[in-house]
Each structure stands twice: as structure tokens, then as C-alpha cells.
Short mmCIF file of C-alpha atoms and ligand atoms in Angstrom, two decimals:
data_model
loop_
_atom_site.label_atom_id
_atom_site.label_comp_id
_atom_site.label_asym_id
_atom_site.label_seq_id
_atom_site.Cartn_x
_atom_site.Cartn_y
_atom_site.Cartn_z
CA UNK A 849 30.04 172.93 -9.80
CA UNK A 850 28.66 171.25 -6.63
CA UNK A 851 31.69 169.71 -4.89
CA UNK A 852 30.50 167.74 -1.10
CA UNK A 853 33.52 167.11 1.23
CA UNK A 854 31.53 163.42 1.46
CA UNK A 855 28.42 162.86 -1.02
CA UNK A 856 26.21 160.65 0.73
CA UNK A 857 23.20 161.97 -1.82
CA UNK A 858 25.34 160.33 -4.75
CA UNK A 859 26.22 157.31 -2.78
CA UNK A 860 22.77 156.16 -2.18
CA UNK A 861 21.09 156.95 -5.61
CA UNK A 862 22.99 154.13 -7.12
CA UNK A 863 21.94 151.71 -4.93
CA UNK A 864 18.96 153.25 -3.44
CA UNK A 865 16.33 150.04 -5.16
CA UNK A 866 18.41 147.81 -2.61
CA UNK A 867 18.32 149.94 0.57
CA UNK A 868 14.97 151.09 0.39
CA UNK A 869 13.67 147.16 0.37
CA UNK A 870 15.76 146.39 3.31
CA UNK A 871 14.53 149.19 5.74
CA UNK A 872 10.88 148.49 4.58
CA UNK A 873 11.92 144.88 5.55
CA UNK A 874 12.81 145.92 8.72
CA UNK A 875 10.17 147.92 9.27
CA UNK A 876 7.35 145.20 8.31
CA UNK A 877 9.12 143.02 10.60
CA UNK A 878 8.64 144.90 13.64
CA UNK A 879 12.18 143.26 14.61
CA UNK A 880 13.93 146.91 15.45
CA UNK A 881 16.36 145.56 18.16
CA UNK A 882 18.76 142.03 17.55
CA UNK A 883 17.18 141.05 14.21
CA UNK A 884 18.20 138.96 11.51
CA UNK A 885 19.73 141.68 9.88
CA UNK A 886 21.95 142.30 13.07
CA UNK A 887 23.57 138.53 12.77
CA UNK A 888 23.66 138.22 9.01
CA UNK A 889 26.11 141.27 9.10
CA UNK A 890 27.80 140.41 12.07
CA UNK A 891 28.71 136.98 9.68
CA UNK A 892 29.12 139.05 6.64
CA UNK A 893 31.94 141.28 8.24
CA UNK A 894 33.39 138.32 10.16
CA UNK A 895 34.22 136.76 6.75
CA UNK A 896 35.19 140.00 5.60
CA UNK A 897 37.77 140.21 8.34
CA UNK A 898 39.07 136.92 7.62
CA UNK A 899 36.98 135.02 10.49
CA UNK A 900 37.09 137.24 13.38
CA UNK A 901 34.40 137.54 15.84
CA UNK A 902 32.81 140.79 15.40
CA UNK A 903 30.48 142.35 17.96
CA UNK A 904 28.52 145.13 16.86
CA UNK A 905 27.28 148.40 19.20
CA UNK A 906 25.76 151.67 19.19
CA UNK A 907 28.73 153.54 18.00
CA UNK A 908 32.72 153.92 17.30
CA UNK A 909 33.11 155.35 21.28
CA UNK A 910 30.94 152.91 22.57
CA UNK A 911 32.97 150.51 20.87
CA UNK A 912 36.50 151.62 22.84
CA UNK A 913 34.83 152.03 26.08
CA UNK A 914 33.21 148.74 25.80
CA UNK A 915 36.61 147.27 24.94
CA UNK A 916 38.55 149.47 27.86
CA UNK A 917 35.43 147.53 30.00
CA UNK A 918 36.36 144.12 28.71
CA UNK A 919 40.37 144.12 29.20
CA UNK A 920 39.29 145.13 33.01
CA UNK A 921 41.32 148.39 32.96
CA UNK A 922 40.80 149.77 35.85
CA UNK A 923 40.94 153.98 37.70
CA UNK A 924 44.79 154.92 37.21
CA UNK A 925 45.70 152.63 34.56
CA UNK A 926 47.50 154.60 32.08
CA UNK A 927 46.72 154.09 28.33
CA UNK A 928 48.92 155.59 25.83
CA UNK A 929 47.17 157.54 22.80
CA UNK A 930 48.52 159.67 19.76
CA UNK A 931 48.07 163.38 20.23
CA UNK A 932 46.96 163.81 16.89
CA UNK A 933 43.23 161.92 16.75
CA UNK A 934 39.70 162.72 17.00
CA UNK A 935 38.52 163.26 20.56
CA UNK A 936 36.87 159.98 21.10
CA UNK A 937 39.85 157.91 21.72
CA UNK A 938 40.83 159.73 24.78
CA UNK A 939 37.35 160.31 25.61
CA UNK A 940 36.20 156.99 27.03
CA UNK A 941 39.76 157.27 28.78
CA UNK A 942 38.61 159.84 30.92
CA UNK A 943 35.04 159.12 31.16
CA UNK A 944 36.35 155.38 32.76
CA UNK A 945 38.93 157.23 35.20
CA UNK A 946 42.13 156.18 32.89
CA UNK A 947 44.34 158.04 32.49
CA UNK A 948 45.30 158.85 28.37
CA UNK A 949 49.17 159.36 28.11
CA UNK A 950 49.29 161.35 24.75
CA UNK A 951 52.48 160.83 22.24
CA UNK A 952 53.41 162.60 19.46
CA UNK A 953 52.60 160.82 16.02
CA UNK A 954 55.25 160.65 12.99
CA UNK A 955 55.13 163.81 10.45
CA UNK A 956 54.63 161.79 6.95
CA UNK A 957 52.34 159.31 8.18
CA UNK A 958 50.33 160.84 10.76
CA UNK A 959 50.50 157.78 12.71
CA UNK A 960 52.09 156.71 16.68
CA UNK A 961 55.37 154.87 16.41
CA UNK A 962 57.19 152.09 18.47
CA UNK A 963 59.89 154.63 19.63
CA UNK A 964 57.15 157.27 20.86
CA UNK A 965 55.39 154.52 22.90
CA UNK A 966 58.82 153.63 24.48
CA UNK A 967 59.34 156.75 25.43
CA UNK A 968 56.11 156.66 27.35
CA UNK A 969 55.49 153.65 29.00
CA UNK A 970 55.56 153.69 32.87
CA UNK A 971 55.07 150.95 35.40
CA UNK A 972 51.50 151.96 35.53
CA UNK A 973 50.74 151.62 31.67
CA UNK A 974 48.04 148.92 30.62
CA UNK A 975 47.25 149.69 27.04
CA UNK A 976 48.05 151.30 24.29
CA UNK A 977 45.68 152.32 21.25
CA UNK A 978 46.77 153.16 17.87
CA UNK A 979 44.41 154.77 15.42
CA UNK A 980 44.94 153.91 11.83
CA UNK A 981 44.39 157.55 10.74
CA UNK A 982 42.86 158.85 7.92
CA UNK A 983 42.76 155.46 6.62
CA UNK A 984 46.42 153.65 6.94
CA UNK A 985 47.51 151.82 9.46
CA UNK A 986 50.21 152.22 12.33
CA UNK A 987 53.04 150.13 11.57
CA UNK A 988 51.72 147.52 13.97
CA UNK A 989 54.31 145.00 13.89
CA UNK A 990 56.77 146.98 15.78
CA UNK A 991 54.31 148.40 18.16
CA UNK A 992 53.02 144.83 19.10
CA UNK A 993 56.16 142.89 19.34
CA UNK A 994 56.63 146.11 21.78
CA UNK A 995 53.30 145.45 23.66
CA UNK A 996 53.90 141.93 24.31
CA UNK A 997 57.66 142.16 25.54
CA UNK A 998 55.61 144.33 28.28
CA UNK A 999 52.63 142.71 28.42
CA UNK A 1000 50.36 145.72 26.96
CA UNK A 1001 46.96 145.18 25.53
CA UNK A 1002 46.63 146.38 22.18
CA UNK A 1003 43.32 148.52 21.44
CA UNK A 1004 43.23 149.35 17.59
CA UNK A 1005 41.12 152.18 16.89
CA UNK A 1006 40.50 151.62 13.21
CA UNK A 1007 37.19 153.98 12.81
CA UNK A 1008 38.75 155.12 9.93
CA UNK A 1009 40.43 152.22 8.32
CA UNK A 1010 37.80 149.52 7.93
CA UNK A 1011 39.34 147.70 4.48
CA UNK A 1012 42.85 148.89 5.03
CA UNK A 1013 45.43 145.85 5.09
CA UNK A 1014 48.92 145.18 7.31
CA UNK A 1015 51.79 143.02 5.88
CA UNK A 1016 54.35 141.35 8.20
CA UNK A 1017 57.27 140.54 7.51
CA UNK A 1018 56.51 137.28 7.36
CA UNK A 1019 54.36 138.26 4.06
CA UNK A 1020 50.92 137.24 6.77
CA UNK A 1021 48.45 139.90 5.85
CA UNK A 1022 45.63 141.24 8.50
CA UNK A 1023 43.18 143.65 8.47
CA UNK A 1024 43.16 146.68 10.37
CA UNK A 1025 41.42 145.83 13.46
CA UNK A 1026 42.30 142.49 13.65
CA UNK A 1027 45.87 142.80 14.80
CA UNK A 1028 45.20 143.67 18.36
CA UNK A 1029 43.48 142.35 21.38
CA UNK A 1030 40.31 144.05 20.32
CA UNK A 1031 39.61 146.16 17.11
CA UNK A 1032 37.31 149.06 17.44
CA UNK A 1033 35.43 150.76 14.23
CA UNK A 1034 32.80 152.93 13.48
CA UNK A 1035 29.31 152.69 10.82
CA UNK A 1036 28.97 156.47 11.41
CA UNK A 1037 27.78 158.19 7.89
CA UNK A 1038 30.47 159.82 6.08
CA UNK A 1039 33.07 157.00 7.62
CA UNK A 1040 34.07 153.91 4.61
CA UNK A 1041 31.62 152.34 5.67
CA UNK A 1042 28.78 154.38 7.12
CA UNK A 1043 25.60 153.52 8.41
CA UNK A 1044 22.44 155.61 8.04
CA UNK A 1045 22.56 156.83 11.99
CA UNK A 1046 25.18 155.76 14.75
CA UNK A 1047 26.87 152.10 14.71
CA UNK A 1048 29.97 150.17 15.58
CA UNK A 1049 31.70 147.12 16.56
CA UNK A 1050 34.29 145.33 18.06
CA UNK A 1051 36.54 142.71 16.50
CA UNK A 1052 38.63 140.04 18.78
CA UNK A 1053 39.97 136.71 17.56
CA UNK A 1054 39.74 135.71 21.24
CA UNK A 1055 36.51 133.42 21.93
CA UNK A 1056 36.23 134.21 25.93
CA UNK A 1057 36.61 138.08 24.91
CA UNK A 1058 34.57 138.17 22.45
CA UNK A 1059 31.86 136.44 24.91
CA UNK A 1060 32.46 138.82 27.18
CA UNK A 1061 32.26 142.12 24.91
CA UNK A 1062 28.93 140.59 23.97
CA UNK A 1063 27.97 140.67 27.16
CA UNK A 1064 29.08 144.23 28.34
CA UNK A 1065 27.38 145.81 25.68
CA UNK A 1066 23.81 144.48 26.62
CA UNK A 1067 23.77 145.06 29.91
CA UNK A 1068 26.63 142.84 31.07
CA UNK A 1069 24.15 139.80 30.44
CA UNK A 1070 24.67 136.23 30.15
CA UNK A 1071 21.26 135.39 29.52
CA UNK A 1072 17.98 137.44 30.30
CA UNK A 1073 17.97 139.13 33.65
CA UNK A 1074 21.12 137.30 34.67
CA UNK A 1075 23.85 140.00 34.93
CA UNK A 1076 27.45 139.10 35.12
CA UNK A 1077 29.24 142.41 34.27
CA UNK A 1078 28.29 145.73 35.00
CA UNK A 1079 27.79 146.90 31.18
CA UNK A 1080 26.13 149.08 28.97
CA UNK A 1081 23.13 149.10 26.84
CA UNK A 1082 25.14 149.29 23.25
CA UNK A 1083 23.39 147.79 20.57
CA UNK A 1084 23.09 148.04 16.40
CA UNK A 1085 19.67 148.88 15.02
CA UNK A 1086 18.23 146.27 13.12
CA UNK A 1087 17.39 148.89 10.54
CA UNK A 1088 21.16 150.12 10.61
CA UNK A 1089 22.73 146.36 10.06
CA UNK A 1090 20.70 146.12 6.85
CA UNK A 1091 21.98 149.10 5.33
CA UNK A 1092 25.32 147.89 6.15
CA UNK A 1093 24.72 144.33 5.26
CA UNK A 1094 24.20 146.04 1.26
CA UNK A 1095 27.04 148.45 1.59
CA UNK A 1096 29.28 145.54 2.66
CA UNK A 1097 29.14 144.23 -0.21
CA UNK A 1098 30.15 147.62 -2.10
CA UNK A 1099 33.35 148.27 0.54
CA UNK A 1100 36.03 147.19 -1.35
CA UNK A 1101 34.31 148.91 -4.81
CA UNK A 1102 34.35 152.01 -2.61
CA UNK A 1103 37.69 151.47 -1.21
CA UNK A 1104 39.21 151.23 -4.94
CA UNK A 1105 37.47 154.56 -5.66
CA UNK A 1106 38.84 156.33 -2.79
CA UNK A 1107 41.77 154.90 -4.19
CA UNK A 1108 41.70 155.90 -7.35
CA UNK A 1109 40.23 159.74 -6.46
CA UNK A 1110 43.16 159.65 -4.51
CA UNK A 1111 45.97 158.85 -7.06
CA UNK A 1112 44.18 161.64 -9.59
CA UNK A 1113 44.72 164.10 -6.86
CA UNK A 1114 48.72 162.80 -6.85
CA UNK A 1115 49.01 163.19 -10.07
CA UNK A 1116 47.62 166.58 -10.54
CA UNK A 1117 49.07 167.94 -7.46
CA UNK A 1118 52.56 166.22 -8.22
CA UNK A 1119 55.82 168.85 -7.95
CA UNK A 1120 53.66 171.93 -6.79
CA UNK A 1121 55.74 173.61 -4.42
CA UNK A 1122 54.61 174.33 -0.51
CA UNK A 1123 52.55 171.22 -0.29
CA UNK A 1124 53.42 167.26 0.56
CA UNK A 1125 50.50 164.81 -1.01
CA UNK A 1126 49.81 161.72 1.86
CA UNK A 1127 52.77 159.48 1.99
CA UNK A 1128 51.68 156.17 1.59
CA UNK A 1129 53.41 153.04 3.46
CA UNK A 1130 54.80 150.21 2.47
CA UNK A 1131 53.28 147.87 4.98
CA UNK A 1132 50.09 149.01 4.77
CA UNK A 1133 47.28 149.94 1.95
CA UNK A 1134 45.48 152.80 2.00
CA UNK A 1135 41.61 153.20 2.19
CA UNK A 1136 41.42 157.33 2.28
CA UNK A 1137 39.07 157.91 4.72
CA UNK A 1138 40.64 161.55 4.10
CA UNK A 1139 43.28 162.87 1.76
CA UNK A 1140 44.86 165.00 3.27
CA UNK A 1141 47.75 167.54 2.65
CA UNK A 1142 50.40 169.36 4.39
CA UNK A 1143 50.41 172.97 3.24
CA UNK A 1144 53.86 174.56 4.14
CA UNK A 1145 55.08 178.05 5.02
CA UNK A 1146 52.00 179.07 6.97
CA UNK A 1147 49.67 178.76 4.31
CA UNK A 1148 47.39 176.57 5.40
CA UNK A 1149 44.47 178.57 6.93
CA UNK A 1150 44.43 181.37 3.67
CA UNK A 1151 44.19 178.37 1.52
CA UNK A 1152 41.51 176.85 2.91
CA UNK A 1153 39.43 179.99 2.53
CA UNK A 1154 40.96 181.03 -0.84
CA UNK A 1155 38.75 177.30 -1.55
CA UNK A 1156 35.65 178.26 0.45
CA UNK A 1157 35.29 181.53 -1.90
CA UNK A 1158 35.71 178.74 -4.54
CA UNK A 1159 33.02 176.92 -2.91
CA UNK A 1160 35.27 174.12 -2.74
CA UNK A 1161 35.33 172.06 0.78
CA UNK A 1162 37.80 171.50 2.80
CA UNK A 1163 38.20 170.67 6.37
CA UNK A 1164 41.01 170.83 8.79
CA UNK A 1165 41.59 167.18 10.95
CA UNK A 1166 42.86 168.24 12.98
CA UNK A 1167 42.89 172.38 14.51
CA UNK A 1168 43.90 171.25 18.01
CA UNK A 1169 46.28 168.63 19.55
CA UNK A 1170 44.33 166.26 22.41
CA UNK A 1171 46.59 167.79 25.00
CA UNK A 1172 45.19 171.18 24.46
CA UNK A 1173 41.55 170.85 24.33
CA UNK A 1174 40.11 172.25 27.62
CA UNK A 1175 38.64 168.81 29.14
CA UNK A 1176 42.19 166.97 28.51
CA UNK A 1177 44.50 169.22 29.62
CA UNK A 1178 44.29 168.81 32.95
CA UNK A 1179 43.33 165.02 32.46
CA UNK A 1180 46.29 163.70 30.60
CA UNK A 1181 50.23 163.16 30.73
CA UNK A 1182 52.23 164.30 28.09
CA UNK A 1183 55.02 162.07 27.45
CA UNK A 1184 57.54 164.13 26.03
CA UNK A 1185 57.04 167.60 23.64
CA UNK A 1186 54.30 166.72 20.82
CA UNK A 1187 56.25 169.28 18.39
CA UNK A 1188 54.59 166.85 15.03
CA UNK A 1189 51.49 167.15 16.53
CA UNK A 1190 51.31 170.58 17.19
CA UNK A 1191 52.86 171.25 13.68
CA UNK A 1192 50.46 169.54 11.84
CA UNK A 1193 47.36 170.62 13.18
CA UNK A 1194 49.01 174.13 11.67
CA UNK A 1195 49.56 172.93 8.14
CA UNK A 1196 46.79 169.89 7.63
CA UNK A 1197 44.48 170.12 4.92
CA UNK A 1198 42.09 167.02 3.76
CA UNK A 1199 39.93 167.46 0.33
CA UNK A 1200 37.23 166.21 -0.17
CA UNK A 1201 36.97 162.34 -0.36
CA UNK A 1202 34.25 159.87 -1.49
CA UNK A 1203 33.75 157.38 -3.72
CA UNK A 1204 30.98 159.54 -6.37
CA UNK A 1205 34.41 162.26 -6.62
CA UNK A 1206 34.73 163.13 -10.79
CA UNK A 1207 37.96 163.88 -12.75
CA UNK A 1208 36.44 167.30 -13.41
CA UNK A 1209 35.59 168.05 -10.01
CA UNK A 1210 39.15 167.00 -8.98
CA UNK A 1211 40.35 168.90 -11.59
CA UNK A 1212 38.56 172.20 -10.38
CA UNK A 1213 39.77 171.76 -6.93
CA UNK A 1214 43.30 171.44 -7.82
CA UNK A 1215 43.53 174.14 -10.28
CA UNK A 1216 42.74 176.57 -7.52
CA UNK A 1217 45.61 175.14 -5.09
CA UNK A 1218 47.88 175.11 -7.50
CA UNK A 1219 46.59 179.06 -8.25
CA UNK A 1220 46.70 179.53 -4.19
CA UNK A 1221 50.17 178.56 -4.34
CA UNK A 1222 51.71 180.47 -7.45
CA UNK A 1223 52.09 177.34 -9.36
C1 PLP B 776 34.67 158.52 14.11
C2 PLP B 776 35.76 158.14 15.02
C3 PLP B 776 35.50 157.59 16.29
C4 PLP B 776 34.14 157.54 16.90
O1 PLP B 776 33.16 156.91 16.20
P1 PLP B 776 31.63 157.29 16.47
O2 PLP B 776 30.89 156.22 15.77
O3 PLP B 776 31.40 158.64 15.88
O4 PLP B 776 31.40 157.26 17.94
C5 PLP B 776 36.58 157.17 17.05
N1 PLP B 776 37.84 157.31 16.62
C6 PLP B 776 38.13 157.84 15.42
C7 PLP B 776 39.56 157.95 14.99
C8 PLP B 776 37.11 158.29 14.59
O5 PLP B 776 37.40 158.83 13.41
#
């Protein structure tokens, strides 16, 4: 049995009629940078978002440093990041003279918290940017009624939770990304909704911002050779926005299989001992960019190659906390210990995740945790 941590292969062949007219199209049009393609999904996810404005760019960094450009932070602002994310978020941080202020994330959901923020904020602190790991978001209401009491942008990094919904209190429902000043996500391949290359893009619901992003990621122009901003050159490939203009249409499809892969692997991995399944919130759905486990008792690392003898996938997200990587260590300010993060990036396990995932193949993969583990 085959298994792919993300099939791709599987992915396309079922709607491979569709894509392969599109990038012809492209092609035959000669229109490789800004064409139709580019606006018609920049409308498609715009209604998809429930009517923000959506910028797209090159990629899912691109996309935070072109929104760290557009709130004017400036050297020595201090923006406040979990400990426990892929490198990119603190990334553009650094590369823009920030400075990322790393916090610890909660233990069940992965996520940063109002009370870590607190216990971070200085006088110098301008933003603060929650990623919506692994596909769930932050519990946001907290952490903005936080940001505005002291006047904090809001940066979501939601790379990995494009589909994934918040519920208020009030019972208002947003989508991840659209909670915040600016929303950041990513069109790389294996993420929900991947691209065929790099892509991104930035949501705001603010009209001057969303101007202004625009305009800092082409070249900070307001029209042809008339420069207002110092920007970047940040742009979707025609060829790229088609592709995602047909697997827009699929997302939510592919959201219910993730879904639904992910609720077979609950069930078959319910009561086996040494291991907690992803603990789902309340507030928020799920979109599984990664299931992923806690293996207990210092476990983890034989497991995962007790499944690599199996030929079975899986992939640690992940081995090392932001704080310790060599580039951010001397970078960064810790604000307080990071004993979750540090913990999980022991014990985290993610299996594989798509939306082509069988019963059998989830079945096989399973079998051999629960032999790992003596179940
Ligand atoms: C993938 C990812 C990014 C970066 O996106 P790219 O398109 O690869 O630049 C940023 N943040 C998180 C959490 C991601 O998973």
C-alpha cells in the first residue's frame, strides 16, 4: 500500500479535464502577469470570505511582510508570535528589523492564548499575530477584545486555515483571516488550498488598507511609474490564479474530507493509551491542514520510525521551538518559559492528511500505532 503524507497525484486526476484547459488558456493568452484569471479569483475568494477585499501575492511570507509593510511597523517595534509555528511568521519579523516576542502556545490546542499575550506585551509592542495552526483557529475573540483595549494590530496568519470558521459569542461567524486587521494565507501545494507553484494573499475589510497592500506589493505603485510606497514586487501568476480559481470551487468538498479522514482516524485511534487525538474547539471548526497527535512517555521519535519501516508517513511539525533555531535566538525575546512549546515539539506527530485518504489506508496506519503502542 502506497500511503503520501499529501497526494497531490490523486488530487489532480479527478479534476485534471478542468485544470489542464485553464493553464492552456493561460498560456494561449500570453497574459502571464495580472490576467483575468488573477481578478476573477481575487472575486471568487472575496465572496468566499464573505466580501472581504482580498489581495493576492507571490507567497504566504510575502503575504506577512507585505502586511508588517502596510500597518507601518517600524525597526524596534515588538510583535508578539507563538513559539510553536513554522519559521515564516517570525521570519519577515526579523528580515524588517522587528523584533518577534515569542509566547508559549496552549498544550490541547496548539494555539497562543489571551493570557500568554498579556504576559508579554511591553510599551514597545505593535502587533500581535496568531496562526490558526494546523487548521483551527486561535480563540480570537479574547485575543482581540485584548488588542484593541491596547491598541494592537491584529495580523492573522491563517496559511493553514483557509475554510476554518470563528463563532462569537454573539453567534456572528467569520472566517479565519478575516477577524484581524489583515489576514495572511498561503496557495503553496500541499496547503487546503494549494496552488501549482508559490501564491498568497492578503485579506482586510479595510478599503484604504487594502489600497495600500495593493500597492506595496507591486512596487509601492499608485499607477504606472508613480511610486508612493517603497514596496515589493509580489504578484500571483496568472497561470497560478486559474488553478485556484477551479480548486476554489472544490475547498469546502476538500475541507469535509479532511474532515471526515479526520473523524475515521478518532474513531480508530479512540482509548489507545499513550496518545491524545487533536482536541477540537468549540468556537472554531476544523479544516485539518494536519492531524496531528501527541504521543506520550517519550515515544514519539521510535514511533515515527516504527511507521517509516511500515512505509507509512509521518512528519514531525514541529522538531524545534522558534526560540531555538540558530537565526532567532539571538533575534527574539522570550516572554516567559515556553515549557508547552518545548514539550510538544518532543511528543508531536501529524499523519498523513488529504482529501484522496481511504478507510483502508487509514486503517493500515492505525493498526501499526496501535501495535507501536501495545494496544
Ligand atoms: C506555509 C506557511 C507560511 C508560509 O507560506 P509560503 O507560501 O510557503 O510562503 C506561513 N505561515 C504558516 C503557519 C505556514 O504554514
Amino acid at each position: 500500500m502506497k500511503i503520501e503524507m499529501v497526494d497531490l497525484k490523486g488530487q489532480y486526476a479527478k479534476i485534471q479535464d478542468e485544470i489542464d484547459k485553464a493553464i492552456l488558456e493561460s498560456i494561449r493568452s500570453a497574459n502571464f502577469i495580472n490576467g483575468p484569471a488573477v481578478s476573477e479569483f481575487t472575486k471568487n475568494l472575496s465572496d468566499y470570505l464573505g466580501g472581504a477585499y482580498v489581495i493576492p501575492c507571490a507567497n504566504g511570507t510575502d503575504a506577512l511582510q507585505i502586511a508588517m509593510m502596510a500597518l507601518d511597523l517600524v525597526p524596534g517595534d515588538e510583535v508578539i508570535v507563538p513559539s510553536f509555528t513554522y519559521v515564516a511568521t517570525a521570519e519577515v519579523i526579523g528580515l524588517l528589523g522587528l523584533i518577534p516576542v515569542m509566547v508559549d502556545v496552549d498544550p490541547y490546542h496548539f494555539n497562543i492564548t489571551r493570557e500568554n499575550i498579556e504576559k508579554a506585551v511591553t510599551s514597545k509592542t505593535k502587533a500581535i499575530v496568531p496562526v490558526h495552526l494546523f487548521g483551527q483557529c486561535a480563540d480570537m475573540e479574547p485575543i482581540m477584545e485584548f488588542a484593541k483595549s491596547k491598541g494592537l494590530y491584529v495580523i492573522e496568519d491563517t496559511a493553514q486555515a483557509i475554510g476554518a470558521k470563528y463563532t462569537f459569542s454573539t453567534g456572528e461567524i467569520k472566517h479565519a483571516g478575516t477577524i484581524g486587521d489583515i489576514g495572511c494565507t498561503s496557495f503553496f501545494p500541499s496547503k487546503n488550498l494549494g496552488c501549482y507553484g508559490d501564491g498568497g494573499a492578503l485579506y482586510t475589510q479595510n478599503q484604504e488598507l487594502a489600497k495600500k497592500i495593493k500597492m506595496i506589493s507591486n512596487h509601492g505603485q499608485e499607477k504606472k511609474y508613480i511610486h508612493k510606497y517603497i514596496g515589493v514586487n509580489s504578484r500571483l501568476d496568472t497561470i497560478q490564479a486559474a488553478v485556484l480559481n477551479i480548486k476554489l470551487k472544490h475547498l469546502e468538498e476538500y475541507s469535509n474530507s479532511r474532515n471526515s479522514a479526520a473523524e475515521q482516524y478518532d474513531r480508530l485511534l479512540m482509548g489507545v493509551k499513550d496518545l491524545q487525538i487533536p482536541v477540537r474547539l468549540n468556537k472554531s471548526t476544523h479544516v485539518f491542514h494536519q492531524y496531528t497527535l501527541i504521543i506520550k512517555e517519550n515515544k514519539r521519535d521510535a514511533l515515527k520510525q516504527y511507521l517509516e519501516e511500515r512505509d507509512i508517513p509521518a512528519m514531525i511539525y514541529y522538531p524545534i521551538p522558534l526560540n531555538e533555531q540558530e537565526a532567532y535566538s539571538a533575534l527574539g525575546i522570550i516572554a516567559d518559559n515556553l515549557t508547552e512549546t518545548q514539550k510538544l515539539c518532543k511528543s508531536v506527530l501529524s499523519l498523513p492528511m488529504h482529501t484522496e485518504l481511504t478507510l483502508d489506508q487509514q486503517i493500515y496506519i492505525t493498526d501499526a500505532i496501535k501495535s507501536f503502542l501495545n494496544n
